[in-house]
Coordinates of C-alpha atoms in Angstrom, one line a residue:
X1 CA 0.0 0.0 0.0
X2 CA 1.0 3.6 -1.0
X3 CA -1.2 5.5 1.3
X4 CA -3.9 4.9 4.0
X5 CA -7.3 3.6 3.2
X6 CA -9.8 6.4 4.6
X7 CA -7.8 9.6 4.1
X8 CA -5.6 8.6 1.6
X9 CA -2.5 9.5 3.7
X10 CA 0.9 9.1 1.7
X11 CA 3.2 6.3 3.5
X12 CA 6.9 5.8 3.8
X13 CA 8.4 3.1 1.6
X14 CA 11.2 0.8 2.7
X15 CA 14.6 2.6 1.9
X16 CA 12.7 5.5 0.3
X17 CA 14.9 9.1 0.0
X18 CA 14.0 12.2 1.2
X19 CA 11.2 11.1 3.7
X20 CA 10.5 14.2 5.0
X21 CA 8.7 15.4 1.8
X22 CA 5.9 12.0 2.3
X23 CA 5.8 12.9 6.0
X24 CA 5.0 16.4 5.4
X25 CA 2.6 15.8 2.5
X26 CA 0.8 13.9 5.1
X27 CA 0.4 16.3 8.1
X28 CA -0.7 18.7 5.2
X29 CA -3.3 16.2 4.3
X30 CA -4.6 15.3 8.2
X31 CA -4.1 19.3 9.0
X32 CA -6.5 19.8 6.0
X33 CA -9.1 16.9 6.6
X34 CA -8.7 16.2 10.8
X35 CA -11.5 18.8 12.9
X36 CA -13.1 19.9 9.0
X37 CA -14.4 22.9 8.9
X38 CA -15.1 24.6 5.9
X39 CA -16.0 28.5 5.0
X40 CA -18.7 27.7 3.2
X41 CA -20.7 25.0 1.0
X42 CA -22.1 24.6 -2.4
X43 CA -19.2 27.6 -3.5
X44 CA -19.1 27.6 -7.3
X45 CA -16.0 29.5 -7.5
X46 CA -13.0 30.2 -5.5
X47 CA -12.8 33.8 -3.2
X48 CA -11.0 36.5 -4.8
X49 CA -8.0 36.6 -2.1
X50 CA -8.3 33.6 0.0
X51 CA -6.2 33.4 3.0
X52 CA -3.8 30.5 3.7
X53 CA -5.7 26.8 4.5
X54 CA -9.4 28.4 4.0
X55 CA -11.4 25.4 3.1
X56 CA -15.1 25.0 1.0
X57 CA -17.4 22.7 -0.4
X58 CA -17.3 23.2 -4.1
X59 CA -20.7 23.0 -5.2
X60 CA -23.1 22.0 -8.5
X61 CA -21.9 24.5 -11.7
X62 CA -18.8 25.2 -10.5
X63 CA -16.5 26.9 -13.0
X64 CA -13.0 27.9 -12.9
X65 CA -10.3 26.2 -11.0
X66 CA -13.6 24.5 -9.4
X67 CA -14.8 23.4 -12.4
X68 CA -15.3 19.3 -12.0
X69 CA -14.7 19.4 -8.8
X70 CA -18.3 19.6 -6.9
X71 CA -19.3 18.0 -4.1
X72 CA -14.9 17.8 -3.2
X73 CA -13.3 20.1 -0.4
X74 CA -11.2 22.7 -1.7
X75 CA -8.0 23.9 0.5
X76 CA -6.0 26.5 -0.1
X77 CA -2.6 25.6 0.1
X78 CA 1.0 27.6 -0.8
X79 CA -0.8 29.5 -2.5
X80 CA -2.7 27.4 -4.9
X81 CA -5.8 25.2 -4.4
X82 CA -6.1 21.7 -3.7
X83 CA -8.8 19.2 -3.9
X84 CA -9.7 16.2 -1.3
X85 CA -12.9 13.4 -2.3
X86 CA -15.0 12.8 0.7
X87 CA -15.7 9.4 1.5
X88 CA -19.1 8.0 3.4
X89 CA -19.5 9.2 6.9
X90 CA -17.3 12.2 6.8
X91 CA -18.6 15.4 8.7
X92 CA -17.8 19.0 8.2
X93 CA -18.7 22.1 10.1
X94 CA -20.0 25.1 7.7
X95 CA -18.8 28.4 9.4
X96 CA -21.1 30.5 7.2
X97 CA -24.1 28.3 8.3
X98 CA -23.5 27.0 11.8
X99 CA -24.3 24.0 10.7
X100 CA -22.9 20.0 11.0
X101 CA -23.1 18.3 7.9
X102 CA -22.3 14.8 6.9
X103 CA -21.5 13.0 3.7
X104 CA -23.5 10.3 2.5
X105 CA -21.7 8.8 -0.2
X106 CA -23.3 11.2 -2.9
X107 CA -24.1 14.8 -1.3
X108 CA -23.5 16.7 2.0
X109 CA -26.8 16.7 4.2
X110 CA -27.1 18.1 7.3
X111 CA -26.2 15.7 10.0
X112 CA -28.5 13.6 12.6
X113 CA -28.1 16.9 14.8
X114 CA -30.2 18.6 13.1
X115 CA -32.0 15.8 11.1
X116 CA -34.2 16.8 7.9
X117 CA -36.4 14.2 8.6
X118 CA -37.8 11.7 12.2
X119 CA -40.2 9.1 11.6
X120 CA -41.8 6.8 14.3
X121 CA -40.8 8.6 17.4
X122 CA -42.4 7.3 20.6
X123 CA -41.5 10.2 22.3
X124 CA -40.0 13.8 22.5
X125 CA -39.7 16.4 25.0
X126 CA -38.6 19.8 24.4
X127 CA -37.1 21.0 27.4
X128 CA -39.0 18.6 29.6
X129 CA -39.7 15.0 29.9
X130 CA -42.5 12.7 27.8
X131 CA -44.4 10.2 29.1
X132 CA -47.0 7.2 28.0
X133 CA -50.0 9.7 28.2
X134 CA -48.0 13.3 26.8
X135 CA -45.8 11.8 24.2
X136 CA -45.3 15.2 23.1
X137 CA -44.6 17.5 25.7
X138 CA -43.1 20.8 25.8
X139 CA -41.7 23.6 28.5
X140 CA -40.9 26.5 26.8
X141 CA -42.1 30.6 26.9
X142 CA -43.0 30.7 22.8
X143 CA -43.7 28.6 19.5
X144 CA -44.2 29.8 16.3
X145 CA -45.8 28.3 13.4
X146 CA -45.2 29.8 10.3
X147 CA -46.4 29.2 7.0
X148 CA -43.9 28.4 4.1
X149 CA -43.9 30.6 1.4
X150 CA -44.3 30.2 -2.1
X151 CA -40.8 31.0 -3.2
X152 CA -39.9 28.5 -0.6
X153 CA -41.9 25.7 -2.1
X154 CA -45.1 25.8 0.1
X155 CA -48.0 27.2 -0.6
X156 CA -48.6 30.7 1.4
X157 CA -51.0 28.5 3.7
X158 CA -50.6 27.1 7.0
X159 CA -53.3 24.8 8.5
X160 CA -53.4 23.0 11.8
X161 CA -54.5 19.9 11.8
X162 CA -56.7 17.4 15.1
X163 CA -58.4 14.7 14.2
X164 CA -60.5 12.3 16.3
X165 CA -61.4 8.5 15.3
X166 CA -65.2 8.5 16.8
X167 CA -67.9 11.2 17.2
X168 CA -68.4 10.5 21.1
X169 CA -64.7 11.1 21.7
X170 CA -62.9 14.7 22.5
X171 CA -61.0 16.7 20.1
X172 CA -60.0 19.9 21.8
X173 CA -57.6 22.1 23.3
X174 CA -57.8 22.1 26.7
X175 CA -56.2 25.5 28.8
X176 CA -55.4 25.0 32.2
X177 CA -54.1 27.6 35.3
X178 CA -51.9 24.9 38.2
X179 CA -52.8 22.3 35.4
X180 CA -56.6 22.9 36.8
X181 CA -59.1 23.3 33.3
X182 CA -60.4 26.9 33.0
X183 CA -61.4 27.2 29.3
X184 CA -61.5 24.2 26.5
X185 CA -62.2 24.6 22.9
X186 CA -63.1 21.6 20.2
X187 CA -65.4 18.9 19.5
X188 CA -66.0 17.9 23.1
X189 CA -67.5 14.6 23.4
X190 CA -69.9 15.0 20.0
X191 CA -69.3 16.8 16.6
X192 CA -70.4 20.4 17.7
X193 CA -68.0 22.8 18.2
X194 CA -67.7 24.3 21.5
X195 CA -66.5 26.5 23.5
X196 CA -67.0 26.1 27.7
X197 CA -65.4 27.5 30.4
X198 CA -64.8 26.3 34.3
X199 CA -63.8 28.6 37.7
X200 CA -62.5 24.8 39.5
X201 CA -61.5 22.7 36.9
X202 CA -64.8 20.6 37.9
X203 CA -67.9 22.4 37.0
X204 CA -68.1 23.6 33.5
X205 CA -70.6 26.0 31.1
X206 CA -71.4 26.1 27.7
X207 CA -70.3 29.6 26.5
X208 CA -70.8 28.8 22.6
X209 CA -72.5 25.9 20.6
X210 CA -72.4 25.3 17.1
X211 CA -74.1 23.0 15.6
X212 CA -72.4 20.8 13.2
X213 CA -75.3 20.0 11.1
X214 CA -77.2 23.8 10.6
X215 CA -74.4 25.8 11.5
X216 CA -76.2 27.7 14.1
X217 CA -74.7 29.2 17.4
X218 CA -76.1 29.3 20.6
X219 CA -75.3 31.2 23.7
X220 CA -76.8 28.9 26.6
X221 CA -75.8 31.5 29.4
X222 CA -76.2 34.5 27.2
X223 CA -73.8 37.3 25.5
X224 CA -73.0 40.2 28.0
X225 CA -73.0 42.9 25.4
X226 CA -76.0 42.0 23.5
X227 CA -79.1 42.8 25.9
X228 CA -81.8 40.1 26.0
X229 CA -85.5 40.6 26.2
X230 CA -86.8 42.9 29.2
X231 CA -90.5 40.9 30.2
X232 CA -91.4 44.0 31.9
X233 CA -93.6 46.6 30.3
X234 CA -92.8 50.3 30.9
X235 CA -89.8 49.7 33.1
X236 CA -88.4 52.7 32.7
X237 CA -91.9 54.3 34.0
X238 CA -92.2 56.8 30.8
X239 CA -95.6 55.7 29.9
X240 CA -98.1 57.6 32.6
X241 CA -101.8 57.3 30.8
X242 CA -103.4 57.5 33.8
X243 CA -101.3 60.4 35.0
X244 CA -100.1 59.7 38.3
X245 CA -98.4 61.8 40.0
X246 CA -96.0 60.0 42.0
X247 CA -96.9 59.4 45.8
X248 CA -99.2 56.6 47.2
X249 CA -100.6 53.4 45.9
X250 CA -103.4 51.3 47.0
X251 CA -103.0 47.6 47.2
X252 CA -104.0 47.1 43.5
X253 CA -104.0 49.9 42.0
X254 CA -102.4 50.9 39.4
X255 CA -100.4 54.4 38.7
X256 CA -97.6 54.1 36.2
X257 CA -98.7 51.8 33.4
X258 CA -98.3 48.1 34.0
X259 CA -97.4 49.4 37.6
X260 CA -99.4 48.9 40.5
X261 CA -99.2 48.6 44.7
X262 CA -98.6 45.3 45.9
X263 CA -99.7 43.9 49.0
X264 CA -100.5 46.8 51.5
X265 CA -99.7 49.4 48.6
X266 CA -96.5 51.6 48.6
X267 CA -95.3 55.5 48.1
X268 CA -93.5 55.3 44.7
X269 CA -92.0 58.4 42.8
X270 CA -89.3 58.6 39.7
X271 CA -86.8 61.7 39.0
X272 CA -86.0 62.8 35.7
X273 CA -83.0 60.1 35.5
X274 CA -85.3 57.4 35.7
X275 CA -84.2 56.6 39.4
X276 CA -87.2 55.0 41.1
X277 CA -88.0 55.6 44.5
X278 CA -89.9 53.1 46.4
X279 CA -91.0 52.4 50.1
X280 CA -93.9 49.2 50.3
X281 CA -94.8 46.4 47.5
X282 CA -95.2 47.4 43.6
X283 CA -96.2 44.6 41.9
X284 CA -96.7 44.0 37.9
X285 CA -98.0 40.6 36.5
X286 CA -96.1 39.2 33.3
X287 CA -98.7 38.3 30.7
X288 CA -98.4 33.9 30.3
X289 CA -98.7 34.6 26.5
X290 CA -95.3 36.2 26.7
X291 CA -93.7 32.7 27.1
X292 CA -94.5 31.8 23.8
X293 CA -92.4 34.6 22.2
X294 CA -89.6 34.2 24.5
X295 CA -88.9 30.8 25.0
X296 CA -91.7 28.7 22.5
X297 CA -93.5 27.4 25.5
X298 CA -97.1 27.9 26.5
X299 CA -95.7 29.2 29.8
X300 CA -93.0 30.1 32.1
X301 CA -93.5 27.0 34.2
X302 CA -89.7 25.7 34.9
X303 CA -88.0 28.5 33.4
X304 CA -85.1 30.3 34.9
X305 CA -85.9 34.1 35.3
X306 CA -83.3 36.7 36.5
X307 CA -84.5 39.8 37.5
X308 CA -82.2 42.7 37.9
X309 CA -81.5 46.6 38.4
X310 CA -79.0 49.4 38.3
X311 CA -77.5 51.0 41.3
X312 CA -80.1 50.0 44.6
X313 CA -79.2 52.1 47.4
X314 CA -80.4 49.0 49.9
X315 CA -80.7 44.9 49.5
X316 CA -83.6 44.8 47.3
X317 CA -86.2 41.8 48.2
X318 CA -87.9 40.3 45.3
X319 CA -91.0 37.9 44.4
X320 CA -91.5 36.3 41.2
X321 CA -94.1 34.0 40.8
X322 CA -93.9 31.9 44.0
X323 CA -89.7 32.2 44.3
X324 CA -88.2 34.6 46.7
X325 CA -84.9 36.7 46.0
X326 CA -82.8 39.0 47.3
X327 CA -80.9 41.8 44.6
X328 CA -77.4 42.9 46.3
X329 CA -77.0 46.8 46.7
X330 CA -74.4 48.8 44.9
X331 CA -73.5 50.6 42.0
X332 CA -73.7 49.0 38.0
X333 CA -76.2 46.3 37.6
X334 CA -77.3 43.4 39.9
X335 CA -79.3 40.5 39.7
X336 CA -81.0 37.7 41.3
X337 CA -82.1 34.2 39.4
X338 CA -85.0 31.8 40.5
X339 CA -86.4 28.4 38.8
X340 CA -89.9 28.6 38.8
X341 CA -91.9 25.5 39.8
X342 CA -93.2 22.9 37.3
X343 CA -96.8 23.7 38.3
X344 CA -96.4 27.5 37.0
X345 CA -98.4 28.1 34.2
X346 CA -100.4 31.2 34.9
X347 CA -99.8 34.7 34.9
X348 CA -96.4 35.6 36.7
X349 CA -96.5 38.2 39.5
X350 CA -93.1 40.1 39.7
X351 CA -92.6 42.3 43.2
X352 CA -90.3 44.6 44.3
X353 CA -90.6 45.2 48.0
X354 CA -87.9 46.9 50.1
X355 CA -87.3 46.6 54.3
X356 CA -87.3 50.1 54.2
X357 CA -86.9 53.2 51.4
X358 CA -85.1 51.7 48.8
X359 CA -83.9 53.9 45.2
X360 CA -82.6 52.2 41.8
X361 CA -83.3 52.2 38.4
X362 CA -83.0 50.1 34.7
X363 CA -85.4 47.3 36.0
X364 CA -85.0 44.1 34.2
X365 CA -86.6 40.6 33.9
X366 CA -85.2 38.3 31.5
X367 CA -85.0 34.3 30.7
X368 CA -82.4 32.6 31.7
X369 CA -79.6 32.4 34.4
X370 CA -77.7 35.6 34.1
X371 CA -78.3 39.4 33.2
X372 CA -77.4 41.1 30.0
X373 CA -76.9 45.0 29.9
X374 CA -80.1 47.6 30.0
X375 CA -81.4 48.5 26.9
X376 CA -84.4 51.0 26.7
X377 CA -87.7 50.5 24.8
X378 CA -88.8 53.0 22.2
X379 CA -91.4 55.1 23.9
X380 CA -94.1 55.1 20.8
X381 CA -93.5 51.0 20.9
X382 CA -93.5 51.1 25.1
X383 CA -96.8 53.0 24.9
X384 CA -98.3 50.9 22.5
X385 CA -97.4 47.5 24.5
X386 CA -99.1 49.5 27.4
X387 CA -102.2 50.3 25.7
X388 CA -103.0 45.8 25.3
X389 CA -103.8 46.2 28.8
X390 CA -105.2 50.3 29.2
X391 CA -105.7 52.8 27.2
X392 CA -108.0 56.2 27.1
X393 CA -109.5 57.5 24.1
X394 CA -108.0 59.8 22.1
X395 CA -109.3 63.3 22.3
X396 CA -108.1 66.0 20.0
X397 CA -108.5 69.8 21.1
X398 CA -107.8 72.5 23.8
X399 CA -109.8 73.0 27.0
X400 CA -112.7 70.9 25.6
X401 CA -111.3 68.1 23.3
X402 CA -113.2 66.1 20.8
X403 CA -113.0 62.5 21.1
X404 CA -111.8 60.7 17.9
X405 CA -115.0 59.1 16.4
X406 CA -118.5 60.6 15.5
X407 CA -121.8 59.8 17.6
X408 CA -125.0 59.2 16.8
X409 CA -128.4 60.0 18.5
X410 CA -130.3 56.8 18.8
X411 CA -133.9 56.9 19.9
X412 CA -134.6 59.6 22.4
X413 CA -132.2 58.8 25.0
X414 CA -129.2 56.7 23.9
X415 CA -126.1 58.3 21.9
X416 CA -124.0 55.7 20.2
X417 CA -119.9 55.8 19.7
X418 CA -118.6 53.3 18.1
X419 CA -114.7 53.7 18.4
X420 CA -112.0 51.3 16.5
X421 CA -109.1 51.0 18.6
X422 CA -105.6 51.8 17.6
X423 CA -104.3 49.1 19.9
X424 CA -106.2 45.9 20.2
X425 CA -106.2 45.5 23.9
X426 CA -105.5 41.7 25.2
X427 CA -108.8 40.9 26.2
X428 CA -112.4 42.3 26.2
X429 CA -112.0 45.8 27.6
X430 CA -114.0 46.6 30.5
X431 CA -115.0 50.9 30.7
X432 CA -113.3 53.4 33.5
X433 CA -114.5 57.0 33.2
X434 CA -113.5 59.8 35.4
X435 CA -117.0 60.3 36.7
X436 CA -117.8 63.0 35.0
X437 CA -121.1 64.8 34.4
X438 CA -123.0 66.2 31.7
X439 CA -123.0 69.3 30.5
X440 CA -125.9 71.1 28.7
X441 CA -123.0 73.2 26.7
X442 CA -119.6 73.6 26.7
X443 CA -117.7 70.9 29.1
X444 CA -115.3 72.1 31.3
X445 CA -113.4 70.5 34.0
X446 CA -114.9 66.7 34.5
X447 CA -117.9 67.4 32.7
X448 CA -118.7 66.0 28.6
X449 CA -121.5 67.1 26.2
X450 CA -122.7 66.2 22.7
X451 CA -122.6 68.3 19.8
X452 CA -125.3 68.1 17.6
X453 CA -123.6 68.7 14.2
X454 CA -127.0 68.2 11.6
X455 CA -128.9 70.7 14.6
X456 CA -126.1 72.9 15.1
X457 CA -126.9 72.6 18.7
X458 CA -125.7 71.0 22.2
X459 CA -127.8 68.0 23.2
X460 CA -129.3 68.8 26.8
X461 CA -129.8 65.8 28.8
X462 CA -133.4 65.3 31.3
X463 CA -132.5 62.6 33.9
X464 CA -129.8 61.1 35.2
X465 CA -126.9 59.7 32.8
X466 CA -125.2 56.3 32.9
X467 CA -122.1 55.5 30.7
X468 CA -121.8 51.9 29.0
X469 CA -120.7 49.8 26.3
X470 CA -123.1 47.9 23.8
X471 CA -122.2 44.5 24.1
X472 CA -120.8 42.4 23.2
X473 CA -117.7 44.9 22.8
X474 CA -114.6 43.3 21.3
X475 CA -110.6 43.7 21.9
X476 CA -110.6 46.3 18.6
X477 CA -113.4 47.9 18.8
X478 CA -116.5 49.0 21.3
X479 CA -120.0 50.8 20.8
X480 CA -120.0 53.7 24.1
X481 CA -123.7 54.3 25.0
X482 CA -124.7 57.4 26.7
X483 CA -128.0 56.9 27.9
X484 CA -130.7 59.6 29.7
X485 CA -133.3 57.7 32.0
X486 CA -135.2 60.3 30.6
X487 CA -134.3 62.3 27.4
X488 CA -131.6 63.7 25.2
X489 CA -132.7 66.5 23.1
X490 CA -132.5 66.8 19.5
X491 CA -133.7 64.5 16.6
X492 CA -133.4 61.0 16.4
X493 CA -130.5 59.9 14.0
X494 CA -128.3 63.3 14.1
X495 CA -124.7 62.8 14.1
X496 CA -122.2 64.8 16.1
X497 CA -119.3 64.6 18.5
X498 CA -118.9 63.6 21.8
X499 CA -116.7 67.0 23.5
X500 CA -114.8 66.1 27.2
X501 CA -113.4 69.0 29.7
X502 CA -109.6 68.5 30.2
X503 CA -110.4 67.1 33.7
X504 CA -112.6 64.4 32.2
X505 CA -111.2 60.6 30.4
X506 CA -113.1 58.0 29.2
X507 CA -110.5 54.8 29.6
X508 CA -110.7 50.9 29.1
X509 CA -108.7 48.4 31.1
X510 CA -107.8 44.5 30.3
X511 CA -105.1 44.5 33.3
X512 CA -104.3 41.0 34.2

């Protein structure tokens, strides 16, 4: 053998002359090949001044004094280059790159460092230990995902990618505080996605639902900045029909619309911020036909109500429907949730009734377990939903209006309205007046009078009057009969209007 199998070393031959020029041509060889590290691979060309024993990988196209030399290691060496063939298994160190290599046989890849490709792993842990159940497990303060480009041969895209082998089982990711669940996010034991959150780890809500098949979301405990459905009427206490003043209320009666006194009645009054102040019981009664529009049953029996206000100045008490409650003080809204009973299917009763003096405002009653924020009713719409259960008629006019619809003498003591109304009322009305009297001229104060248009006249009345309605009246429309015990003057069949002093009102109720 003239020189050694892997690095091609020259050797010393029996009796050879001038030794030292073998010996030295191979500590030039070892000093070139032993600890390799090179500038810089795939160079096509050598540097314009290279520096004493700089090394490279020549690479594909090389031209030059690299021409035919790719894939070999170039040295510079007194001053001219020098070419060595890699053999299987040698590894180089890229300066340029800070990257191990290794050469296979045909090319330079990078070496089992910093492999191109794993297949099969068991296991890997990145800065922490993997077991049986985390294969994959990682400790670190970032990760980045990024997607490869185009000019890098991808596509632009990067997409993510869980899959799960049944419909029952659980594809999600799970987030965790003191590895205790607080939030999770996936297909969670079906094929809807989901989103749920916990305070222990242990008890869990449905924040979002999604249903895999329709595509529809659901919000089972609500969205906080999209206000739900108030099942109060008037509760900001603009609509005032029967113009109350503010001050006392009877047990059952009724002062702001839909408003009335509860049990043993209560002093109520509201400032110009809407702030409602309130000593005693004030009661309203939630229509059971309400349920259907809310929550597509025929009533509110099982349902969970919350009822809540803004800014109570004491512990506000609470009734609705049989439940009992308790509203917390302090500023910003509060709430308190009851389950009604199974056996609930009437009319709901809702009560607000303080220890002592109690102010707050923004009153609320909703479906379900928590309260959204306020949101105020249009007051054309609020009076409109107030007028189902009372309304007066319409009278047009100064100190003696005209109410809206013509009369007509019938016989010799009955006059006859019939008036459509602009708000079918919930049920069969039943009349309230204000008691008024009749006047022979021109009403004033709580008085009314007919105007005999065909007669040019007023109609004088002999007798006592009594105010009804011809039955059978209807939730649209009624027929108001005026009748004399004795006489009305003027000729049977004239047609006129029916005049009322600004203290009088001619009202009909359907309250529940």
């Amino acid at each position: 053998m003239s020189s050694t199998p892997h690095l091609a070393l020259p050797l010393l031959a029996a009796a050879q002359a001038q030794k030292h020029v073998t010996h030295n041509e191979a500590l030039a060889v070892l000093d070139a090949l032993v600890q390799l590290a090179v500038k810089e691979r795939s160079r096509t060309a050598p540097p314009a001044s290279p520096e004493e024993g700089d090394r490279f990988l020549v690479g594909a196209g090389a031209a030059g004094v690299f021409a035919g030399q790719e894939g070999n290691i170039a040295l510079f060496d007194l001053g001219s280059w020098r070419f060595f063939t890699p053999r299987s298994g040698w590894r180089a160190y890229v300066e340029a790159e800070d990257l191990l290599i290794v050469f296979d046989g045909d090319e330079w890849k990078p070496s089992a460092s910093v492999p191109e490709e794993i297949s099969n792993l068991q296991r890997l842990g990145l800065g922490t230990t993997a077991d049986d159940h985390n294969r994959l497990s990682a400790k670190l303060n970032a990760a980045l995902f990024s997607a490869l480009a185009p000019e890098e041969g991808g596509t632009g895209d990067l997409r993510f990618v869980l899959n799960k082998s049944t419909e029952s089982g659980v594809l999600s990711q799970l987030y965790q505080r003191g590895y205790s669940g607080r939030a999770e996010a996936g297909l969670i034991g079906n094929d809807d996605f989901g989103i749920r959150v916990s305070s222990d780890g242990s008890q869990w809500r449905d924040a979002l639902l999604v249903d895999h098949r329709t595509g529809v979301a659901s919000f089972p405990f609500g969205i906080a900045n999209v206000p739900g459905s108030n099942l109060l009427i008037n509760a900001a206490f603009l609509v005032n029909q029967r113009k109350f003043p503010g001050g006392a209320l009877g047990a059952g009666i009724y002062g702001f619309d839909r408003w009335k006194g509860g049990p043993g009645g209560c002093t109520l009054a509201v400032s110009g911020d809407g702030t409602i102040t309130l000593s005693g019981a004030l009661d309203q009664v939630i229509d059971v036909s309400s349920a259907a529009a809310q929550i597509g049953a025929a009533s509110f029996a099982g349902a969970t109500l919350t009822l809540s206000v803004e800014d109570s100045s004491e512990p506000l008490p609470i009734v609705i429907g049989s439940k009992t409650a308790v509203i917390s003080v302090g500023a910003g809204r509060h709430a308190a949730s009851v389950t009604l009973d199974g056996t609930e299917t009437g009319n709901i009763t809702v009560r607000f009734q303080p220890s002592g003096t109690c102010s707050f405002r923004r009153l609320k009653l909703e479906v379900g377990a928590y309260a959204t924020p306020w949101a105020g009713t249009a007051l054309d719409v609020e009076e409109f939903r107030c007028r189902r259960y009372y309304q007066r008629l319409a009278v047009s006019g100064g100190t003696a209006g005209i109410v809206g619809a013509l009369g007509q003498r019938v016989g010799s003591n009955n006059i006859d309205l019939p008036c459509t109304l602009p708000v079918p009322m919930r049920a069969d009305p039943v009349l309230t007046t204000s008691g008024f009297s009749w006047s022979n001229g021109t009403p004033a104060g709580n008085q009314v009078g007919f105007y005999n248009n065909s007669g040019a006249s007023w109609s004088n009345l002999s007798g006592a009057l009594n105010v009804t309605m011809v039955t059978p009246a209807s939730p649209s429309c009624i027929v108001l009969r005026f009748q004399a015990t004795a006489t009305f003057t003027g000729v049977t069949g004239a047609i006129g209007n029916l005049y009322l002093g600004n203290q009088a009102f001619i009202a009909l109720q359907a309250e529940l």
